[in-house]
Short mmCIF file of C-alpha atoms and ligand atoms in Angstrom, two decimals:
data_model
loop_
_atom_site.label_atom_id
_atom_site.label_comp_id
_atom_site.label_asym_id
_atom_site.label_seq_id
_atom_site.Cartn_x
_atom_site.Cartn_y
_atom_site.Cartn_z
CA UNK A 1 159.13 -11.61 40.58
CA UNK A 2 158.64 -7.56 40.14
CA UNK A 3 160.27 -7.90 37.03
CA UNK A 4 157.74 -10.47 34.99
CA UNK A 5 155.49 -9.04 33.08
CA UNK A 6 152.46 -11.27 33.75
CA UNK A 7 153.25 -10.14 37.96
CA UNK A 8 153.12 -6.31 37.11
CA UNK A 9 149.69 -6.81 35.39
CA UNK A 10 148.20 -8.64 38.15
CA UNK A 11 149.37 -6.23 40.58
CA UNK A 12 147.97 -3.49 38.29
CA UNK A 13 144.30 -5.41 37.94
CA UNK A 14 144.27 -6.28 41.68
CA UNK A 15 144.82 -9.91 41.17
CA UNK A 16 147.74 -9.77 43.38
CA UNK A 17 148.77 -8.43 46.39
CA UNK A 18 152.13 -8.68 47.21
CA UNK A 19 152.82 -12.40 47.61
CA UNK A 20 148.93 -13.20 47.38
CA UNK A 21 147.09 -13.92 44.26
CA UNK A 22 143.63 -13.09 45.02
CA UNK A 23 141.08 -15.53 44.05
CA UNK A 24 137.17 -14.61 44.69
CA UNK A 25 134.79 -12.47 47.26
CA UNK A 26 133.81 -14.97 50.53
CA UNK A 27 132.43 -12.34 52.65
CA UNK A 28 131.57 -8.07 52.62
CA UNK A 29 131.03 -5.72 55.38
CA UNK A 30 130.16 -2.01 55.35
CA UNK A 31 133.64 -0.85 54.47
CA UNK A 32 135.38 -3.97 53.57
CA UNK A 33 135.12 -7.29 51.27
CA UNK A 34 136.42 -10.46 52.17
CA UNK A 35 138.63 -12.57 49.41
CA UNK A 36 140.21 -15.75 49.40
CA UNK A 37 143.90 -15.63 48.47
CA UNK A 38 147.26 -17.57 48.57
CA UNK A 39 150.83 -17.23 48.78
CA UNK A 40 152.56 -17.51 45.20
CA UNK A 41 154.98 -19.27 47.01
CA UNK A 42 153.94 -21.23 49.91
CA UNK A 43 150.41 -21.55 48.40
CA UNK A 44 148.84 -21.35 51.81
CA UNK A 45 145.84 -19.81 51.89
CA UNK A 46 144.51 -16.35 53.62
CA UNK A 47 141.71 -13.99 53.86
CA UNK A 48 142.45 -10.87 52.11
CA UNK A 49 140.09 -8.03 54.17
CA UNK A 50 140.24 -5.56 51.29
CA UNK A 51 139.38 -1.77 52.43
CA UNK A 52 139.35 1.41 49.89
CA UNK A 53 141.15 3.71 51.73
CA UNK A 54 139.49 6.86 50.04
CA UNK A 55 135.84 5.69 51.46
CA UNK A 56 136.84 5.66 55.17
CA UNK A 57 135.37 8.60 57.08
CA UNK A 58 136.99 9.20 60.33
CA UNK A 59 134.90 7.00 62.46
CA UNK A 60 135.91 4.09 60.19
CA UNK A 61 139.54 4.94 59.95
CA UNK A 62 139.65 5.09 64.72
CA UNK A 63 137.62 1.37 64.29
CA UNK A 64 140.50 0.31 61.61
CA UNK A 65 143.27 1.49 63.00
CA UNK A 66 141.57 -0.09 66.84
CA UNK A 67 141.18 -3.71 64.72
CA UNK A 68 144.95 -3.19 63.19
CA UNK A 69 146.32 -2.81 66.72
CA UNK A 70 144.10 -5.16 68.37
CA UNK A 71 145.07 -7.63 66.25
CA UNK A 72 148.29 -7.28 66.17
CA UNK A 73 149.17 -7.83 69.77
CA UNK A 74 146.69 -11.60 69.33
CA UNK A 75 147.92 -14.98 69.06
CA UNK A 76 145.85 -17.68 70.11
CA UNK A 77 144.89 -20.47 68.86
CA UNK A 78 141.23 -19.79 68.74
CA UNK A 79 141.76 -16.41 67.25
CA UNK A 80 141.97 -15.06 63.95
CA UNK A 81 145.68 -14.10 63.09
CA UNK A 82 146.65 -11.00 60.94
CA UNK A 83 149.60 -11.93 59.49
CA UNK A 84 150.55 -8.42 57.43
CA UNK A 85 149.13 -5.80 56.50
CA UNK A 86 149.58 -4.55 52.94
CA UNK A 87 149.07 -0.58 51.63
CA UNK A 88 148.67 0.51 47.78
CA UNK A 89 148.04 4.14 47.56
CA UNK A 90 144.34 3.54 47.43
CA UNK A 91 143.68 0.45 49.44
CA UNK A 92 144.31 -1.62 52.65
CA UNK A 93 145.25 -5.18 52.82
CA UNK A 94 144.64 -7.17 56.00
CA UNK A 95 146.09 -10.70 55.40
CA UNK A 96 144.01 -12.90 58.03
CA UNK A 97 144.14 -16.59 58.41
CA UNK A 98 141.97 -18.35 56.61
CA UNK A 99 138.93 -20.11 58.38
CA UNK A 100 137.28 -22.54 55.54
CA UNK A 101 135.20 -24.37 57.21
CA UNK A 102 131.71 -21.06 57.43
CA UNK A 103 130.54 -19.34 60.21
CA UNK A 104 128.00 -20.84 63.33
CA UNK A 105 125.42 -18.73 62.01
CA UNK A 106 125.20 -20.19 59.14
CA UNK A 107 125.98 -23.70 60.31
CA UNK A 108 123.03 -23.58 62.63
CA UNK A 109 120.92 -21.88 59.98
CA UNK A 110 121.41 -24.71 57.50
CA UNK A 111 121.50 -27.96 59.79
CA UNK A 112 120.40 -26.39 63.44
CA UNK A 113 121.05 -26.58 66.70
CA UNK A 114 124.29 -28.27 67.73
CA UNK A 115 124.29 -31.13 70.04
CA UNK A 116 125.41 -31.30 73.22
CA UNK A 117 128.72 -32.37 72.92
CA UNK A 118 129.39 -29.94 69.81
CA UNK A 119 128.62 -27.16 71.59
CA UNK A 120 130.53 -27.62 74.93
CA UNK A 121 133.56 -28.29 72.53
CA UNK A 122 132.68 -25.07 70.21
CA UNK A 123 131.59 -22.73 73.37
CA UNK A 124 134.97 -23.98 75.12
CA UNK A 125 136.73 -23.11 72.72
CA UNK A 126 134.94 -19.66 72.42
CA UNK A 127 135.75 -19.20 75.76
CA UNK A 128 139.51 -19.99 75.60
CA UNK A 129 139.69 -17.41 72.84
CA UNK A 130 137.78 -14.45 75.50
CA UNK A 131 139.78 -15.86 78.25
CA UNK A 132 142.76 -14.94 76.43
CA UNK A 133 141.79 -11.07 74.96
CA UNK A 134 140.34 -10.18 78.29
CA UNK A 135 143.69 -11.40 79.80
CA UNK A 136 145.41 -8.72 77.76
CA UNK A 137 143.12 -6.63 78.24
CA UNK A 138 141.12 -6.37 75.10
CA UNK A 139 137.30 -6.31 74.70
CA UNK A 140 135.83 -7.96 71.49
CA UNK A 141 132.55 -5.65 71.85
CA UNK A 142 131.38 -7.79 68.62
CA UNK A 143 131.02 -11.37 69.65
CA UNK A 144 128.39 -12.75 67.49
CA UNK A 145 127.70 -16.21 65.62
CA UNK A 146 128.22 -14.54 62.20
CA UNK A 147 132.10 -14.21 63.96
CA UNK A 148 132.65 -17.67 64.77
CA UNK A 149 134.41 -19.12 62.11
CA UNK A 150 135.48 -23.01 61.75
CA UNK A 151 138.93 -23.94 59.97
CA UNK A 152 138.50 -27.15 57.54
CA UNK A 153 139.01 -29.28 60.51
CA UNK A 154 136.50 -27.72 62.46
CA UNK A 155 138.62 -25.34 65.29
CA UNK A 156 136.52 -22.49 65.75
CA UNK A 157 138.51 -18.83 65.23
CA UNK A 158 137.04 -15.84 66.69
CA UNK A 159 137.21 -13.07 64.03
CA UNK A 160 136.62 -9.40 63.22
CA UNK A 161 138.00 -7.09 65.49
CA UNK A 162 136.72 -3.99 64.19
CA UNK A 163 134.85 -2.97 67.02
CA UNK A 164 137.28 -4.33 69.61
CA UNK A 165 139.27 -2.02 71.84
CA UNK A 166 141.81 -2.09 73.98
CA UNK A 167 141.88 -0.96 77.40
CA UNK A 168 144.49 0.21 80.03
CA UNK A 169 143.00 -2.09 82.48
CA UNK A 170 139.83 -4.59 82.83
CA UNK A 171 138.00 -2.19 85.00
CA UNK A 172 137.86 0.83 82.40
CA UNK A 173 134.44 2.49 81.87
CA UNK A 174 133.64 2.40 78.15
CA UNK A 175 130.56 4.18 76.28
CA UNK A 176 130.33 3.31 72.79
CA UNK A 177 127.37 1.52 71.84
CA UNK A 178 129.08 -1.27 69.88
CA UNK A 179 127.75 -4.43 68.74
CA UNK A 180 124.46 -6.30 67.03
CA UNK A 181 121.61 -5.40 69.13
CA UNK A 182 120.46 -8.96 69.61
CA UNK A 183 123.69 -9.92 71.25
CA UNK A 184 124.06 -6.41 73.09
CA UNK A 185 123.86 -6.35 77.34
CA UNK A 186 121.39 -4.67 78.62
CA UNK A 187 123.52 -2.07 80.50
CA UNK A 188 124.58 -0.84 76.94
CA UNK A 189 120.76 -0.04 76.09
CA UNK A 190 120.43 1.76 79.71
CA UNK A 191 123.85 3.24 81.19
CA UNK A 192 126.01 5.42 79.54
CA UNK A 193 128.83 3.61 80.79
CA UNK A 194 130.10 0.01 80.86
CA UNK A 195 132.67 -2.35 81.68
CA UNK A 196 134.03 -4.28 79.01
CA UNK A 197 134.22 -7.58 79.84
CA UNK A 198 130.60 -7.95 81.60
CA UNK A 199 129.45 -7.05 77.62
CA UNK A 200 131.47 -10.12 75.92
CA UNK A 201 130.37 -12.67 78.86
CA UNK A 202 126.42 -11.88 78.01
CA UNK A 203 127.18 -12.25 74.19
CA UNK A 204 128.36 -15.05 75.15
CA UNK A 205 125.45 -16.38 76.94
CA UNK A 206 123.54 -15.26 73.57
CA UNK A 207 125.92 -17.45 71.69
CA UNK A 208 125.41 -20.74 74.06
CA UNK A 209 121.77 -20.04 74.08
CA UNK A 210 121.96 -20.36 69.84
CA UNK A 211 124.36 -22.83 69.74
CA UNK A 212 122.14 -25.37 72.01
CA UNK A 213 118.46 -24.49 71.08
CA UNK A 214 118.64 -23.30 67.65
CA UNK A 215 117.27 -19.81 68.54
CA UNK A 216 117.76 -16.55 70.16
CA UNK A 217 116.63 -16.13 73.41
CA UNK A 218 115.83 -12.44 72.50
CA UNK A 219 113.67 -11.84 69.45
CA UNK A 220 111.55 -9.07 68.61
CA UNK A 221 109.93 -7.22 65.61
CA UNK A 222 111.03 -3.86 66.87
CA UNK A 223 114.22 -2.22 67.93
CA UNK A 224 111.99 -0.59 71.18
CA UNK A 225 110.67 -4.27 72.06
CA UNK A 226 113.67 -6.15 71.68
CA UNK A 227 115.55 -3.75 73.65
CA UNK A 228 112.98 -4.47 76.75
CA UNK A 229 113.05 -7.65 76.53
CA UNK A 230 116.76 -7.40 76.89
CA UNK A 231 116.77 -5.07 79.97
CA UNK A 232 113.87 -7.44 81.38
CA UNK A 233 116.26 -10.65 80.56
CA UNK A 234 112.61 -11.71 79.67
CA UNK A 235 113.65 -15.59 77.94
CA UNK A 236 112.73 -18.80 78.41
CA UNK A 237 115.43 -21.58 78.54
CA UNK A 238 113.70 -24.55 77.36
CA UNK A 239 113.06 -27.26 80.29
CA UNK A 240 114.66 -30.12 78.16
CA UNK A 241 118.28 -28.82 78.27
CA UNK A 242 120.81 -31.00 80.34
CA UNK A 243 120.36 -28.80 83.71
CA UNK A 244 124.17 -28.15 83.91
CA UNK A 245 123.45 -25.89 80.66
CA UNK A 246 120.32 -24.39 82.16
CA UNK A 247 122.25 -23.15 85.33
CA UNK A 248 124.72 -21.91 82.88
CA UNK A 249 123.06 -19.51 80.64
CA UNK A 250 120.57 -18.32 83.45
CA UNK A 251 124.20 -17.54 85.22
CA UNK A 252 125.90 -15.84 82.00
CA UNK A 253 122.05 -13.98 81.26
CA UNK A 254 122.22 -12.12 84.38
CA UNK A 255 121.05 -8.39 84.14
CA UNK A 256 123.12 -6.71 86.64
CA UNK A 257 126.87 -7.32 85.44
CA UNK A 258 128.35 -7.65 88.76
CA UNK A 259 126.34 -10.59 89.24
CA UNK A 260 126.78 -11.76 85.64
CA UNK A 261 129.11 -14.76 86.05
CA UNK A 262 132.81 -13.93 85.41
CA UNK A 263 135.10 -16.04 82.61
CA UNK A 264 136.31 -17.82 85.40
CA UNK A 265 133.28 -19.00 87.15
CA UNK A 266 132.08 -20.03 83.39
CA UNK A 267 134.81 -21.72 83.03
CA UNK A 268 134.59 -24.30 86.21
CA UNK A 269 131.15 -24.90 85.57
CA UNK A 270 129.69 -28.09 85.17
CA UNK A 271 128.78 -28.21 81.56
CA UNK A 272 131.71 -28.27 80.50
CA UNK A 273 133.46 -30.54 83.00
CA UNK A 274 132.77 -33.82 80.92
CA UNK A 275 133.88 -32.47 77.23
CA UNK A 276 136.12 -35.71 76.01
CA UNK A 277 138.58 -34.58 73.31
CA UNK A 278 138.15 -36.13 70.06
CA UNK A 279 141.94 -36.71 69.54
CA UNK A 280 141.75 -38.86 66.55
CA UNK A 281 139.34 -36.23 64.48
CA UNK A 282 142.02 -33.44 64.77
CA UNK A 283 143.47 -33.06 61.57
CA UNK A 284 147.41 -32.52 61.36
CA UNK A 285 149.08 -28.84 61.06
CA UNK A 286 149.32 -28.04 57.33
CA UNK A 287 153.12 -27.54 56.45
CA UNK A 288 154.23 -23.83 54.81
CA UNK A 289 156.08 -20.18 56.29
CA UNK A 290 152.99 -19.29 57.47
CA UNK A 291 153.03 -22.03 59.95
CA UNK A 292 155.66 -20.53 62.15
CA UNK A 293 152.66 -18.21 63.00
CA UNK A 294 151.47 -20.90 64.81
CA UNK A 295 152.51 -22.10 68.28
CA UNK A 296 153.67 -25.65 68.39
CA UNK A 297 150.60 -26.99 70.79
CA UNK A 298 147.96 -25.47 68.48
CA UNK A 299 146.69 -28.56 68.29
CA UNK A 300 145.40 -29.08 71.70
CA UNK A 301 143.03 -25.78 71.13
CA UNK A 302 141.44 -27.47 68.00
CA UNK A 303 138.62 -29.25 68.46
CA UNK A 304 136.48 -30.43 65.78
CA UNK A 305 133.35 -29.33 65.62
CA UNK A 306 131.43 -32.02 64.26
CA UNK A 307 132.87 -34.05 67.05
CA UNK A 308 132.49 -37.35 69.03
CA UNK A 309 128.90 -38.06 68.31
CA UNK A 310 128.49 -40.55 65.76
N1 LIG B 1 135.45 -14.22 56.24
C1 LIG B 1 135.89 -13.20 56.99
N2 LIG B 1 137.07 -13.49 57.56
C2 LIG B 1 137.39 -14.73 57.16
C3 LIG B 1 138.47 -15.60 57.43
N3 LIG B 1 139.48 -15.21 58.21
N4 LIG B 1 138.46 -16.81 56.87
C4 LIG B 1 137.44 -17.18 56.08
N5 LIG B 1 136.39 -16.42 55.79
C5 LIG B 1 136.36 -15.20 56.33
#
């Protein structure tokens, strides 16, 4: 392949990258742009997170280097997966799996809230995916509903890890602000020290709060006010949400982190005791190399999104 011609001058115009040819832009961060690519051979597709190495500072070469390793030690089925990683002399190439079915944000911005049902089987799956990184020990420190993708077939995939870090043990202190403000814990606004977890449960809560009302439960025209109504946990969970839900986000919502409910307790709550699964809407594994990524009960971790209710 090095040796045709029409190769050598798509590698020289950036139109591919190593087995990938790169198709168009489907996202951009600060540092970064997102484009949609597939193998030449397999044609399965990816993400291509495309970062010019010569406009890193230092600060953004610790968080990529912290989303590299991160990354590389996660597999789960409700997490992104970084296949490779592919260096020219003047970029990085993250090759992610490709999530085609948007983001929550934007699913809840164009057709709002999510029902019930959706959202216990998107927030379980959410919570799987945290489950699983906390296990290991890593802290997200970014959990947002612009980073909840959906595949086609609507499994959610938690994604960008470039403020995540990894830490020698669950009760580390951290003290890097990190994060959107909206979704931030309070203790990150106040202490100069946190524990990790405690941070991704109440971005959580944020997230379940979107997902079933439509809005954020903090809101605020300045950075001062929305920050006090943060510390003050001053929101209103609307009276007409199943009280099982209630219970839960004024649980997850908590101020004090020690009393902020744990992964585990969210997990036996009684939301999410009745989810049915919604076998026959799972769509079957697509076939390809890059399937061996995958573990062979992925499919029990995917559940659609736009589930059961019709
Ligand atoms: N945008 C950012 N990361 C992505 C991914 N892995 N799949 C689809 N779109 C994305």
């Amino acid at each position: 392949m090095c040796k045709d011609d029409n190769t050598i001058k798509e590698l020289i115009i950036g139109r591919r990258v190593g087995f990938y040819k790169v198709r168009g832009e489907i996202g951009c961060g600060t540092f970064s742009r997102v484009k949609l690519a597939f193998h030449a051979l397999t044609k399965d597709k990816v993400a291509l997170k495309i970062l010019d190495k010569t406009r890193l500072d230092t600060q953004a070469q610790r968080l990529l280097s912290r989303e590299i390793s991160s990354m590389e030690f996660l597999r789960h089925p409700n997490v992104v997966l970084l296949y490779e990683v592919v260096e020219t002399p003047s970029r990085l190439h993250l090759v992610l799996e490709y999530a085609g079915g948007g983001d929550l944000h934007n699913r809840i911005c164009n057709e709002g809230k999510l029902s019930d049902t959706t959202s216990k089987i998107t927030f379980a799956q959410i919570l799987s995916a945290i489950k699983y990184m906390h296990n290991i020990n890593i802290i997200h420190r970014d959990l947002k509903a612009e980073n909840v993708l959906f595949t086609s077939s609507g499994c959610v995939k938690v994604a960008d890890f470039g403020f995540s870090t990894r830490v020698s043990n669950r009760n580390k202190v951290l003290d890097t602000f990190c994060g959107s403000p909206p979704y931030a814990a309070p203790e990150l606004f106040q202490d100069e020290c946190y524990l990790g977890p405690p941070v991704d449960v109440w971005a959580m809560g944020v997230l379940l709060f979107f997902m079933v009302t439509g809005t954020m439960p903090f809101r605020a025209d300045t950075m001062g006010k929305l920050r006090r109504s943060i510390i003050e946990a001053n929101y209103i969970v609307p009276p007409w949400l199943p009280g099982p839900c209630q219970r839960l986000i004024k649980g997850i919502l908590k101020t004090i982190p020690a009393e902020r409910y744990a992964v585990d307790q969210i997990l036996g709550c009684d939301w999410l005791l009745p989810v049915e699964f919604p076998w026959s809407l799972v769509a079957p594994e697509p076939t390809g190399l890059l399937e061996g990524h995958h573990r062979a009960d992925d499919r029990l971790y995917c559940l659609p999104c736009k589930s059961a209710e019709s």
